[in-house]
Amino acid sequence: MKKTDILVEALNIIKKEQKRNINIFKSSLFERQQKEVLEEYGYIKPIIKGWYYISNPSDAPNDTTSWYMNFWQFLSLYLKDKHKKNYVLGVNESLILHSKKTVIPTNLSVALKEGGSQILDLPFGIKVTVFQDPNFKKTDIEENENGLQIYSIEKTIAKLPPDAYVRNYDDVVILFSLLRDVGKLTQILIEEKRMGNSSGRIRSEERRVGK
C-alpha cells in the first residue's frame, strides 16, 4: 500500500476520534505503519511511550499550542486508563481547575489510593509526580468537566497551604466566591485538624467575598 493511502486511512481514524472531541491517542489505536506515517507527516507527536497528541503539520518544531490545548485531556485519559477513578489531583491543581486558570503548571502532583510512585516527564518541561497516599479518601472528590478527579471546593480551601494566599491570591478569591457550603467546609477543617492553622485566613477571605 502506498504511503499516501496509509496516511488517508490513519487520518480517517483521527477524524472519527475528533468527532468525540478526542485529540489524545494511544498508539494501539493505529497500526504500526499508520502511526509511523502520521508522526512522519506531523499529524501526531509523542507524549510518553504509547501516547500521542494531535498536531498541525505546519507547526514549528517547538510550537507548544497543540500540546497545551490538549494537556488536561491527556492527563484525564492517562490517569483513567491507569488508575480508573482511584486518584485525585493535588490541592494546587484543584485550585487552578476550580478557578479556570489557563496556565499549565510545570510541576503537578497526583495522589493514588493504591499503586507505586511514578514521575511522568512530559513535553516542554512538564513533570507529573504520582504517588500513593496512605491517607487517601474518596470523599470530597469530584470530577470536573475534563474528567479529572479533583478536590471539592470545600476540601481545596481546607487544604490550601499558607503561601497560596499570596502566590495564587486571585485564584483563591475566585475559589471563595464559589463556596456555597460553609458548614461543610467547617466540618472538613475539623476532620483535617486544620481549624487552628487555617481558620483565621479562611474567615478573612469569607468576609472579603461576603460569605
CSV table of C-alpha atoms in Angstrom, one decimal:
chain,number,residue,atom,x,y,z
A,1,MET,CA,0.0,0.0,0.0
A,2,LYS,CA,1.2,3.5,-0.9
A,3,LYS,CA,2.3,5.8,1.9
A,4,THR,CA,-0.4,8.3,0.9
A,5,ASP,CA,-3.1,5.6,1.2
A,6,ILE,CA,-1.9,4.6,4.6
A,7,LEU,CA,-2.0,8.3,5.6
A,8,VAL,CA,-5.6,8.7,4.4
A,9,GLU,CA,-6.6,5.6,6.5
A,10,ALA,CA,-4.9,6.9,9.6
A,11,LEU,CA,-6.4,10.4,9.2
A,12,ASN,CA,-9.9,8.8,8.9
A,13,ILE,CA,-9.3,7.2,12.3
A,14,ILE,CA,-8.3,10.5,13.8
A,15,LYS,CA,-11.3,12.2,12.2
A,16,LYS,CA,-13.6,9.6,14.0
A,17,GLU,CA,-11.9,10.3,17.3
A,18,GLN,CA,-12.2,14.1,16.8
A,19,LYS,CA,-16.0,13.7,16.4
A,20,ARG,CA,-15.9,12.6,20.0
A,21,ASN,CA,-13.7,15.6,20.8
A,22,ILE,CA,-10.7,13.3,21.4
A,23,ASN,CA,-7.3,14.7,20.5
A,24,ILE,CA,-5.2,12.3,22.5
A,25,PHE,CA,-4.5,8.9,21.2
A,26,LYS,CA,-3.0,5.6,22.4
A,27,SER,CA,-0.6,4.0,19.9
A,28,SER,CA,-2.8,0.9,20.0
A,29,LEU,CA,-5.4,2.9,18.1
A,30,PHE,CA,-3.3,2.7,14.9
A,31,GLU,CA,-1.5,0.0,13.1
A,32,ARG,CA,2.3,0.4,13.2
A,33,GLN,CA,2.6,1.9,9.6
A,34,GLN,CA,-0.3,4.3,10.3
A,35,LYS,CA,1.4,5.6,13.4
A,36,GLU,CA,4.7,6.0,11.7
A,37,VAL,CA,3.2,7.9,8.8
A,38,LEU,CA,1.2,10.2,11.0
A,39,GLU,CA,4.3,11.0,13.0
A,40,GLU,CA,6.4,11.5,9.9
A,41,TYR,CA,4.0,14.0,8.4
A,42,GLY,CA,3.5,15.8,11.7
A,43,TYR,CA,-0.1,14.9,12.4
A,44,ILE,CA,0.7,13.4,15.8
A,45,LYS,CA,3.5,14.0,18.3
A,46,PRO,CA,4.7,11.7,21.2
A,47,ILE,CA,3.9,12.5,24.8
A,48,ILE,CA,5.2,9.4,26.6
A,49,LYS,CA,5.6,5.8,25.4
A,50,GLY,CA,2.3,4.7,23.9
A,51,TRP,CA,0.6,8.1,23.9
A,52,TYR,CA,0.3,10.9,21.3
A,53,TYR,CA,-1.4,14.2,20.9
A,54,ILE,CA,-2.7,15.7,17.7
A,55,SER,CA,-0.6,18.4,16.0
A,56,ASN,CA,-0.7,20.6,12.9
A,57,PRO,CA,1.9,19.6,10.2
A,58,SER,CA,2.6,23.3,9.7
A,59,ASP,CA,3.6,23.9,13.4
A,60,ALA,CA,7.2,24.8,14.1
A,61,PRO,CA,9.1,22.1,15.9
A,62,ASN,CA,8.9,23.9,19.3
A,63,ASP,CA,5.3,25.1,18.9
A,64,THR,CA,3.5,24.4,22.2
A,65,THR,CA,0.0,25.3,21.2
A,66,SER,CA,-1.4,21.9,20.4
A,67,TRP,CA,0.2,20.3,23.5
A,68,TYR,CA,-1.1,22.9,26.0
A,69,MET,CA,-4.6,22.9,24.4
A,70,ASN,CA,-4.8,19.1,25.0
A,71,PHE,CA,-2.8,18.7,28.2
A,72,TRP,CA,-5.7,18.3,30.6
A,73,GLN,CA,-7.3,15.8,28.2
A,74,PHE,CA,-4.2,13.7,28.1
A,75,LEU,CA,-3.9,13.7,31.9
A,76,SER,CA,-7.5,12.7,32.3
A,77,LEU,CA,-7.3,9.9,29.8
A,78,TYR,CA,-4.0,8.6,31.0
A,79,LEU,CA,-5.0,8.6,34.7
A,80,LYS,CA,-8.3,7.0,33.9
A,81,ASP,CA,-6.6,4.3,31.9
A,82,LYS,CA,-4.0,3.6,34.6
A,83,HIS,CA,-6.0,4.2,37.8
A,84,LYS,CA,-9.7,4.4,37.0
A,85,LYS,CA,-11.1,7.0,39.5
A,86,ASN,CA,-8.8,6.0,42.3
A,87,TYR,CA,-6.7,9.2,42.3
A,88,VAL,CA,-7.0,12.9,43.0
A,89,LEU,CA,-5.0,15.8,41.7
A,90,GLY,CA,-3.2,17.9,44.3
A,91,VAL,CA,-4.7,20.9,46.1
A,92,ASN,CA,-2.8,23.4,43.9
A,93,GLU,CA,-4.1,21.7,40.7
A,94,SER,CA,-7.6,21.6,42.2
A,95,LEU,CA,-7.4,25.3,42.9
A,96,ILE,CA,-6.2,26.0,39.3
A,97,LEU,CA,-9.0,24.0,37.8
A,98,HIS,CA,-11.8,25.3,40.0
A,99,SER,CA,-10.7,28.9,39.2
A,100,LYS,CA,-10.5,28.1,35.4
A,101,LYS,CA,-6.9,29.3,35.2
A,102,THR,CA,-5.5,28.7,31.8
A,103,VAL,CA,-1.8,28.5,32.7
A,104,ILE,CA,-0.5,24.9,32.9
A,105,PRO,CA,1.9,24.4,35.9
A,106,THR,CA,5.2,22.9,35.2
A,107,ASN,CA,5.0,20.6,38.3
A,108,LEU,CA,1.9,18.7,39.2
A,109,SER,CA,1.1,16.0,41.8
A,110,VAL,CA,-1.4,13.2,41.8
A,111,ALA,CA,-2.3,11.1,44.9
A,112,LEU,CA,-3.3,7.5,44.4
A,113,LYS,CA,-5.4,5.2,46.5
A,114,GLU,CA,-3.0,2.4,45.7
A,115,GLY,CA,-0.1,1.8,43.4
A,116,GLY,CA,3.5,2.7,43.3
A,117,SER,CA,5.2,6.1,42.7
A,118,GLN,CA,5.9,7.4,39.3
A,119,ILE,CA,7.3,10.5,37.7
A,120,LEU,CA,6.0,11.5,34.2
A,121,ASP,CA,8.4,13.6,32.2
A,122,LEU,CA,6.1,15.3,29.6
A,123,PRO,CA,6.7,17.6,26.7
A,124,PHE,CA,8.0,21.1,27.2
A,125,GLY,CA,9.3,20.5,30.7
A,126,ILE,CA,6.1,19.5,32.5
A,127,LYS,CA,6.5,17.0,35.3
A,128,VAL,CA,3.8,15.0,37.0
A,129,THR,CA,4.6,13.2,40.3
A,130,VAL,CA,2.3,10.3,41.0
A,131,PHE,CA,2.4,8.8,44.5
A,132,GLN,CA,0.5,6.5,46.8
A,133,ASP,CA,-1.2,8.4,49.6
A,134,PRO,CA,-1.8,6.3,52.7
A,135,ASN,CA,-4.4,8.8,53.8
A,136,PHE,CA,-6.3,8.8,50.5
A,137,LYS,CA,-10.1,9.1,50.9
A,138,LYS,CA,-12.6,9.1,48.1
A,139,THR,CA,-14.8,11.6,50.0
A,140,ASP,CA,-14.9,15.3,48.9
A,141,ILE,CA,-13.5,14.4,45.5
A,142,GLU,CA,-15.4,15.4,42.3
A,143,GLU,CA,-15.0,15.0,38.6
A,144,ASN,CA,-14.5,18.2,36.6
A,145,GLU,CA,-15.5,18.9,33.0
A,146,ASN,CA,-12.3,17.4,31.8
A,147,GLY,CA,-13.0,14.1,33.6
A,148,LEU,CA,-10.3,14.7,36.2
A,149,GLN,CA,-10.7,13.8,39.8
A,150,ILE,CA,-10.1,16.9,41.9
A,151,TYR,CA,-10.9,18.0,45.4
A,152,SER,CA,-14.2,19.7,46.1
A,153,ILE,CA,-14.2,23.4,46.6
A,154,GLU,CA,-14.5,23.0,50.4
A,155,LYS,CA,-11.7,20.4,50.6
A,156,THR,CA,-9.5,22.5,48.4
A,157,ILE,CA,-10.0,25.5,50.6
A,158,ALA,CA,-9.4,23.4,53.7
A,159,LYS,CA,-6.1,22.1,52.4
A,160,LEU,CA,-4.7,25.3,50.9
A,161,PRO,CA,-1.1,26.0,52.1
A,162,PRO,CA,-0.4,29.4,53.6
A,163,ASP,CA,1.6,30.6,50.6
A,164,ALA,CA,-1.3,30.0,48.2
A,165,TYR,CA,-3.0,33.1,49.7
A,166,VAL,CA,-0.1,35.1,48.3
A,167,ARG,CA,1.2,33.2,45.3
A,168,ASN,CA,-2.2,32.3,43.9
A,169,TYR,CA,-4.3,35.1,45.5
A,170,ASP,CA,-6.5,35.8,42.5
A,171,ASP,CA,-7.3,32.1,42.2
A,172,VAL,CA,-8.1,31.9,45.9
A,173,VAL,CA,-10.5,34.8,45.7
A,174,ILE,CA,-12.4,33.1,42.8
A,175,LEU,CA,-12.4,29.8,44.8
A,176,PHE,CA,-14.0,31.5,47.8
A,177,SER,CA,-16.6,33.2,45.6
A,178,LEU,CA,-17.7,29.7,44.5
A,179,LEU,CA,-18.0,28.5,48.1
A,180,ARG,CA,-21.7,27.5,48.8
A,181,ASP,CA,-21.5,25.3,51.9
A,182,VAL,CA,-19.6,26.9,54.8
A,183,GLY,CA,-20.9,24.3,57.2
A,184,LYS,CA,-19.3,21.5,55.1
A,185,LEU,CA,-16.0,23.5,55.0
A,186,THR,CA,-16.0,23.7,58.8
A,187,GLN,CA,-16.6,20.0,59.1
A,188,ILE,CA,-13.7,19.3,56.8
A,189,LEU,CA,-11.4,21.6,58.7
A,190,ILE,CA,-12.3,19.7,61.9
A,191,GLU,CA,-11.7,16.4,60.3
A,192,GLU,CA,-8.4,17.5,58.8
A,193,LYS,CA,-7.4,19.0,62.2
A,194,ARG,CA,-6.7,22.4,60.5
A,195,MET,CA,-9.0,24.6,62.4
A,196,GLY,CA,-6.2,26.3,64.2
A,197,ASN,CA,-3.9,26.6,61.2
A,198,SER,CA,-6.3,27.7,58.6
A,199,SER,CA,-9.4,29.1,60.2
A,200,GLY,CA,-8.1,32.7,60.5
A,201,ARG,CA,-7.2,33.0,56.8
A,202,ILE,CA,-10.4,31.4,55.8
A,203,ARG,CA,-12.6,33.6,57.9
A,204,SER,CA,-10.8,36.6,56.5
A,205,GLU,CA,-11.5,35.5,52.9
A,206,GLU,CA,-15.0,34.6,53.6
A,207,ARG,CA,-15.7,38.1,54.9
A,208,ARG,CA,-13.9,39.6,51.9
A,209,VAL,CA,-16.3,37.8,49.5
A,210,GLY,CA,-19.3,38.3,51.7
A,211,LYS,CA,-19.8,34.7,52.9
